[in-house]
Short mmCIF file of C-alpha atoms in Angstrom, two decimals:
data_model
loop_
_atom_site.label_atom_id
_atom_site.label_comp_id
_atom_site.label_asym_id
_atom_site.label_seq_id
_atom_site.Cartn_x
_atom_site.Cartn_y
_atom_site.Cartn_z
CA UNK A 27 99.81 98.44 117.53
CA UNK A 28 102.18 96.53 115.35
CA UNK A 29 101.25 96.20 111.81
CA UNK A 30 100.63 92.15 112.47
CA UNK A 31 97.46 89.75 113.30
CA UNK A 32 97.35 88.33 116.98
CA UNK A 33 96.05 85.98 119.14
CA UNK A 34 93.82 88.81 120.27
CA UNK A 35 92.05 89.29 117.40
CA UNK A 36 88.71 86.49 117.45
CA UNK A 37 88.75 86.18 114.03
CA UNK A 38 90.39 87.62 110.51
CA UNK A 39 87.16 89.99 109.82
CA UNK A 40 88.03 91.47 113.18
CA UNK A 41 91.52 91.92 112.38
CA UNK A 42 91.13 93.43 109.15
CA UNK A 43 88.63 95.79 110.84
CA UNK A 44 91.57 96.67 113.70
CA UNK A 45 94.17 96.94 111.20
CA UNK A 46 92.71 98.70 109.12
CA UNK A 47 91.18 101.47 111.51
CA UNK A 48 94.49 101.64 112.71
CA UNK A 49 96.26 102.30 109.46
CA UNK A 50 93.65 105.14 108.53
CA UNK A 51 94.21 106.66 111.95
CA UNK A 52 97.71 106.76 111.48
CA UNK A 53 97.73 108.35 107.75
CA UNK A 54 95.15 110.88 109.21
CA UNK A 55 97.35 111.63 112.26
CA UNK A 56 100.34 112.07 110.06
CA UNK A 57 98.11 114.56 107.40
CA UNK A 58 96.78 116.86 110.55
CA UNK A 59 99.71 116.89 112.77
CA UNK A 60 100.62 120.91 113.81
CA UNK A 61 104.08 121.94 112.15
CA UNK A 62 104.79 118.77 110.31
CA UNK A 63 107.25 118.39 107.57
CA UNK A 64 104.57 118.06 104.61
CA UNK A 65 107.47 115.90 102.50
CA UNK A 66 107.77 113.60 105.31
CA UNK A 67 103.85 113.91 106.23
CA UNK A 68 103.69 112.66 102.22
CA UNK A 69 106.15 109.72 102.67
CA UNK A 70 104.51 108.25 106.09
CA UNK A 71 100.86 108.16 104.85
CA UNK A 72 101.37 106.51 101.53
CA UNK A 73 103.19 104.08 103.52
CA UNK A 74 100.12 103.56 105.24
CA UNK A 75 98.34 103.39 102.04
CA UNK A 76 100.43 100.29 101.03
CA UNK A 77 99.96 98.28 104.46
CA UNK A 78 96.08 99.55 103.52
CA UNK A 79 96.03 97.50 100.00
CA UNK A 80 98.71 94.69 101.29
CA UNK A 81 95.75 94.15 104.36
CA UNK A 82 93.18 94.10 101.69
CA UNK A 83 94.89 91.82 99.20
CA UNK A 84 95.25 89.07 101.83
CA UNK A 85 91.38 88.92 102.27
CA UNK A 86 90.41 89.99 99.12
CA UNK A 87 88.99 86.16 98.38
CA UNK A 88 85.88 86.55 101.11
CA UNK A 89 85.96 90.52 100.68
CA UNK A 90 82.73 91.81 98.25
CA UNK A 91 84.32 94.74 98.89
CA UNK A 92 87.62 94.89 97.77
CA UNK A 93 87.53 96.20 94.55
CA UNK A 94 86.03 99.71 95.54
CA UNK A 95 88.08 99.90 98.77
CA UNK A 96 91.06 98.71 97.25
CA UNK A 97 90.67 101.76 93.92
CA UNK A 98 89.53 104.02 96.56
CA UNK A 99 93.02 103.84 98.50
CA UNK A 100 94.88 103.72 95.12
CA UNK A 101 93.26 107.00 94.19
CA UNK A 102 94.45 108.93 97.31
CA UNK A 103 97.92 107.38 96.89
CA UNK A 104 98.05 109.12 93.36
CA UNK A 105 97.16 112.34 94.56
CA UNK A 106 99.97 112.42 96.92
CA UNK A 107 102.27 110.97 93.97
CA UNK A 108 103.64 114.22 92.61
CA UNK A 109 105.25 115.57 95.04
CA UNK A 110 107.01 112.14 96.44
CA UNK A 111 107.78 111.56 93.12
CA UNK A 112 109.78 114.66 93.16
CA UNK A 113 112.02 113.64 96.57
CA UNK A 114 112.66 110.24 95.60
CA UNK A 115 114.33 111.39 91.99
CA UNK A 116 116.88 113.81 94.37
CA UNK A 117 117.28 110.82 96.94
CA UNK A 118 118.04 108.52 93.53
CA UNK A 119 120.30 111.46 92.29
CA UNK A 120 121.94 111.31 95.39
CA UNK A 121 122.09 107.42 96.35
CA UNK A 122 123.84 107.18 92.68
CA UNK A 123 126.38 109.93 93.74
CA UNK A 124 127.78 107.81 96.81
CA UNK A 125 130.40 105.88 94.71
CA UNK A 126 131.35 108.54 91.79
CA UNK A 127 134.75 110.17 92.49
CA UNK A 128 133.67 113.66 92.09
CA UNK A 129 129.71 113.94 93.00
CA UNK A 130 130.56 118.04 93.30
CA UNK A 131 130.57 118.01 89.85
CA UNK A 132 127.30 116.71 89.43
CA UNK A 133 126.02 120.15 91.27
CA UNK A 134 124.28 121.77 88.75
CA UNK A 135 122.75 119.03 86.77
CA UNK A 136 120.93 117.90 90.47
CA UNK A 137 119.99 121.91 90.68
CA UNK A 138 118.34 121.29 87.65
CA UNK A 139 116.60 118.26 88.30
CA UNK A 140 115.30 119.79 91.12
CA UNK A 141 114.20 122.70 89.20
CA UNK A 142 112.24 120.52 86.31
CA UNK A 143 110.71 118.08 89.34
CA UNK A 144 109.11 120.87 91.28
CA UNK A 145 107.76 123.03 87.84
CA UNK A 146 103.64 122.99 88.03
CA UNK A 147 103.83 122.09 92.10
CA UNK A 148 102.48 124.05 94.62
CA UNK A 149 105.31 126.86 95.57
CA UNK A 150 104.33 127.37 99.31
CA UNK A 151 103.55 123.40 100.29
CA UNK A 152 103.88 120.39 98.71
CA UNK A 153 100.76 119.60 100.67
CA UNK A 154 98.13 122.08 99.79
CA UNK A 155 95.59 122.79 102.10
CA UNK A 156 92.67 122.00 100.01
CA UNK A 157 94.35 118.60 98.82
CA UNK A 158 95.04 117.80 102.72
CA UNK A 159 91.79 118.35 103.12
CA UNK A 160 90.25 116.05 100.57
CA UNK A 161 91.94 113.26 101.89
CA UNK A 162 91.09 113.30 105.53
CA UNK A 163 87.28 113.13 104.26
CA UNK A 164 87.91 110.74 101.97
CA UNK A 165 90.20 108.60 105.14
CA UNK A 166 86.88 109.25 107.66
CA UNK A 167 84.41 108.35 105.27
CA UNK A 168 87.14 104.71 104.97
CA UNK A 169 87.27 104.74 108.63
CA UNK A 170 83.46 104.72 108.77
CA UNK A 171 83.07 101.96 106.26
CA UNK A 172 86.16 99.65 107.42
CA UNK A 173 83.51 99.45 110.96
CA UNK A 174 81.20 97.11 108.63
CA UNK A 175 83.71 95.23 106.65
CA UNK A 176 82.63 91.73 106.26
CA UNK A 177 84.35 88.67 105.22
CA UNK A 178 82.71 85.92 103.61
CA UNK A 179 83.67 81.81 103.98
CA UNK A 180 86.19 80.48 106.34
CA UNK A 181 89.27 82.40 108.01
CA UNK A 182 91.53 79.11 106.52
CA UNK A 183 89.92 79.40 103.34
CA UNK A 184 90.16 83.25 102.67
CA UNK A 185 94.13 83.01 103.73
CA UNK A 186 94.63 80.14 101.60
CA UNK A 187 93.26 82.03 98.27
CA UNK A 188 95.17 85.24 99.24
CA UNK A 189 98.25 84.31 99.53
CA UNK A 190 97.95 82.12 96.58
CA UNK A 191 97.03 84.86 94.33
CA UNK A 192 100.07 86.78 95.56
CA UNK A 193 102.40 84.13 95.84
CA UNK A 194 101.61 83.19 92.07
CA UNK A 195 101.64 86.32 90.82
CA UNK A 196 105.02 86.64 92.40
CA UNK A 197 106.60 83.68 91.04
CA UNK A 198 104.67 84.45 87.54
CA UNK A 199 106.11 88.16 87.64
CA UNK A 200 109.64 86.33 88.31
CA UNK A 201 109.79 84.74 85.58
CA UNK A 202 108.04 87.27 82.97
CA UNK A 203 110.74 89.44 84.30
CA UNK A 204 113.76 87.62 83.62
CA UNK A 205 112.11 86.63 80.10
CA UNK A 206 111.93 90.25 79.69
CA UNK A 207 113.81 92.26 82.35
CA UNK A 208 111.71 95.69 80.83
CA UNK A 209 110.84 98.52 83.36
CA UNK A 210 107.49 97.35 83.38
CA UNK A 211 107.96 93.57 83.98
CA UNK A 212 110.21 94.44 86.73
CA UNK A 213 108.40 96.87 88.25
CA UNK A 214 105.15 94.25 87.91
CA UNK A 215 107.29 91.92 89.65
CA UNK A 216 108.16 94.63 92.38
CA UNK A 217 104.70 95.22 93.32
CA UNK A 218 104.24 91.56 93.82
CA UNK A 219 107.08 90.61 96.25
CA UNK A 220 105.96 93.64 98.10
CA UNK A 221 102.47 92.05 98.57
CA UNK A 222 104.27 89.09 100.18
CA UNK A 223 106.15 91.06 102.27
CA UNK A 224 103.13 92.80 103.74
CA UNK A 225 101.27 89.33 104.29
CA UNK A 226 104.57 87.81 105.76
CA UNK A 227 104.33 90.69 108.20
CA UNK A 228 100.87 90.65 108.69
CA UNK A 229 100.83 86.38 109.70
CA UNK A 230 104.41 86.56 111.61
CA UNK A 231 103.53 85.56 114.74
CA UNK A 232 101.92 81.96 113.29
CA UNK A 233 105.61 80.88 112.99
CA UNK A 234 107.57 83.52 114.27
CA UNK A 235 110.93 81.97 113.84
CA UNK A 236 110.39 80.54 110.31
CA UNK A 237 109.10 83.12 109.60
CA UNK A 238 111.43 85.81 110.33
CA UNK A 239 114.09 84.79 107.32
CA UNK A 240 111.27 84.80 104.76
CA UNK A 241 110.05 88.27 105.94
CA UNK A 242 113.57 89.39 105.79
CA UNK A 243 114.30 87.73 101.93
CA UNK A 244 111.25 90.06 100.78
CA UNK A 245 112.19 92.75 102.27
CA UNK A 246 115.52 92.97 100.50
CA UNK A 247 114.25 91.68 97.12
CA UNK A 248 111.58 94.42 97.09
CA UNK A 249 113.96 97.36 98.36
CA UNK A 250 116.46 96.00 95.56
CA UNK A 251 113.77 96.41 92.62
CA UNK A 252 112.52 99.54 94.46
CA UNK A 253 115.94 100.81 93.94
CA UNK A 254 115.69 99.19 90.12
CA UNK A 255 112.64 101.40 89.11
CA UNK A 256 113.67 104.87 90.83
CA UNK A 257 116.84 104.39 88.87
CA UNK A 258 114.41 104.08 85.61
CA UNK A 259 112.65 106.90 86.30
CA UNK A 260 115.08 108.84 87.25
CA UNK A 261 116.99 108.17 83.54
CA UNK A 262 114.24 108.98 81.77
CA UNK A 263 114.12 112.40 84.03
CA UNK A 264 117.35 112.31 82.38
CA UNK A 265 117.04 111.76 78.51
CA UNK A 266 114.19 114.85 79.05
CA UNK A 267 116.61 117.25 81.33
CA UNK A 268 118.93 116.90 78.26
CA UNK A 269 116.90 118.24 75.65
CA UNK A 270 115.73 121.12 78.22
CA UNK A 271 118.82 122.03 79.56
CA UNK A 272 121.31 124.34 77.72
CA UNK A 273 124.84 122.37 77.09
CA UNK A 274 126.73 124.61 77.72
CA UNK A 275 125.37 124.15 81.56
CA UNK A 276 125.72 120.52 81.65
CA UNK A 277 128.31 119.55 78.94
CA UNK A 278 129.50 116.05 79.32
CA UNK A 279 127.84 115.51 82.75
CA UNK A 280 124.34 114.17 81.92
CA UNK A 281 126.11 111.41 79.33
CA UNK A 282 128.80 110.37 82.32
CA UNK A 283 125.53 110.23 84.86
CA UNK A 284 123.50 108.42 82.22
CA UNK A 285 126.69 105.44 81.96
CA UNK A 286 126.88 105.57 85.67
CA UNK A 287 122.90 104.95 86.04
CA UNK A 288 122.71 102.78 83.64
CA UNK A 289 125.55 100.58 84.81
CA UNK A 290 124.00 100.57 88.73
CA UNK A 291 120.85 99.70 87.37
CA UNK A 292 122.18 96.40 85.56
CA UNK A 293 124.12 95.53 88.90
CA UNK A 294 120.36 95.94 90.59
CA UNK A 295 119.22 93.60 88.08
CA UNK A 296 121.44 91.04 88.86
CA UNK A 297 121.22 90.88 92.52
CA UNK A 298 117.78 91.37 92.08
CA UNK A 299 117.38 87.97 89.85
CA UNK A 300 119.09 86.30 92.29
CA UNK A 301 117.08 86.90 95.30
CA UNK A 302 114.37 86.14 93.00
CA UNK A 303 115.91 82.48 92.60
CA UNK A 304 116.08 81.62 96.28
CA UNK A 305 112.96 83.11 97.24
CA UNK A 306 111.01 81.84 94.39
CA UNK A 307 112.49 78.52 93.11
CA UNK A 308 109.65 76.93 95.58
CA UNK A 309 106.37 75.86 93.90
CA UNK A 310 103.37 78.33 94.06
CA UNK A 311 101.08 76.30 95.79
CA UNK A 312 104.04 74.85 98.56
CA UNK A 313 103.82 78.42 100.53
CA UNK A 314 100.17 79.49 100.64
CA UNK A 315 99.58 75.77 101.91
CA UNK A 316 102.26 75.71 104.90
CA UNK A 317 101.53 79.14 106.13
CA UNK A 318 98.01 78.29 105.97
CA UNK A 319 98.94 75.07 108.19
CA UNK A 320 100.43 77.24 110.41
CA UNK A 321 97.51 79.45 110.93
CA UNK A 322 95.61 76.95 111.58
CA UNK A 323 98.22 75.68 114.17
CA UNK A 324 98.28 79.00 116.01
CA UNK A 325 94.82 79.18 116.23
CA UNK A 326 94.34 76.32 118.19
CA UNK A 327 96.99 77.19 120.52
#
């Protein structure tokens, strides 16, 4: 089923149970599947992770629970981070290669970035057996738990106070970011709009067409800082490949990559602070308060 609440579900403890079961099925389906691609096995259940925490942030109010579900879900995401990590500095390598006149000369400094990424990971699998492991316990013993998840005060209430604190901090990491665009405060601000963007998809069907355009807006802001932070990591991969790699090997090309980066990076920026501006030139509490309007709308229906 869809990644959304419906009509179906009686209430938003109910949902969050359903969703949530649902989301650990599919991250354990994806981590036991016969002949999978472990790098895409990776990709698809950290995915799930995030819908995981996005589901949990929206209820987190009337949720006792949160805080140890929530780090739980966190901590299998990070065990899964190395070897992502390493495919989404060659996908940045190779996004920022798209518009450079000659990317074949660019060959052996992506051969060694390749090289550096994958030192100290598992040779065979990027998904060792005893890690896989781990994590389907650790996803049943979730499953198990998610089955007596209880919310506490009222369904308009808890929706309310969720989307509040993630609206907010949205807004908030807006404008600490354009105060200070730093990796940090943007990638703060990153995490934020995607929050939104999993509670906009979670609540679509209260308003589905109003809905739709702010669902899209988020989408696009956060793939735009997404694209903003690989691009910092992936220069300070960089500034470290230089002092590791002989010159002689990469002469000239890691200072022309570095401009190139650096320059596609500050474009990011821009586009990125103007999505910000449309999105969030609204007052905090306006949102929370019309989407929860609308909930309460489409229950009644």
């Amino acid at each position: 089923m869809a990644y959304r609440i419906t009509r179906r579900d009686r209430s938003l403890q109910t949902a969050l149970r359903r969703i949530a079961c649902e989301q650990i099925d599919a991250a354990l389906a994806e981590l036991t599947a016969p002949d999978a691609d472990p790098n895409v096995a990776i990709h698809q259940t950290r995915k799930h992770f995030k819908k995981l925490r996005g589901l949990l942030r929206l209820v987190r109010p009337g949720f006792d629970g949160y805080a140890r579900e929530n780090a739980v879900i966190r901590d299998l995401a990070v065990k899964m981070s190395g070897p992502r990590d390493t495919g989404v500095l060659i996908e940045t390598h190779d996004k920022l290669m798209i518009d450079v006149s000659d990317p074949a000369r660019f060959a052996p400094l992506r051969a060694h970035l390749l090289a550096q990424a994958a030192k100290g990971a598992e040779a065979d699998s990027p998904l060792p057996a005893d890690l896989c492991a781990d994590l389907c316990e650790a996803l049943q013993a979730l499953r198990e738990r998610s089955a007596d998840w209880r919310l506490r005060g009222k369904d308009r209430a808890i929706l309310r106070a969720g989307l509040t604190l993630t609206w907010t901090r949205a807004a908030t990491g807006y404008r600490a970011a354009r105060k200070d665009p730093s990796v940090g405060a943007m990638h703060e601000w990153r995490k934020r709009v995607k929050y939104n963007w999993y509670h906009s998809r979670l609540l679509r069907d209260i308003n589905a067409r109003r809905m739709q355009p702010h669902r899209d807006a988020a989408k696009q802001l956060a793939g735009v800082l997404g694209d903003h932070h690989d691009i910092a990591v992936y220069l300070d991969r960089l500034d470290h490949l230089a002092r590791a790699v002989p010159p002689a090997v990469v002469a000239g090309l890691i200072a022309d990559l570095k401009s190139h980066a650096i320059d596609r990076k500050a474009v990011l920026e821009t586009r990125a602070f103007a999505l910000g501006k449309t999105m969030l030139y609204k007052k905090p509490g306006k949102l929370p308060k019309r989407w929860t309007r609308w909930w309460r709308n489409w229950r009644k229906g």
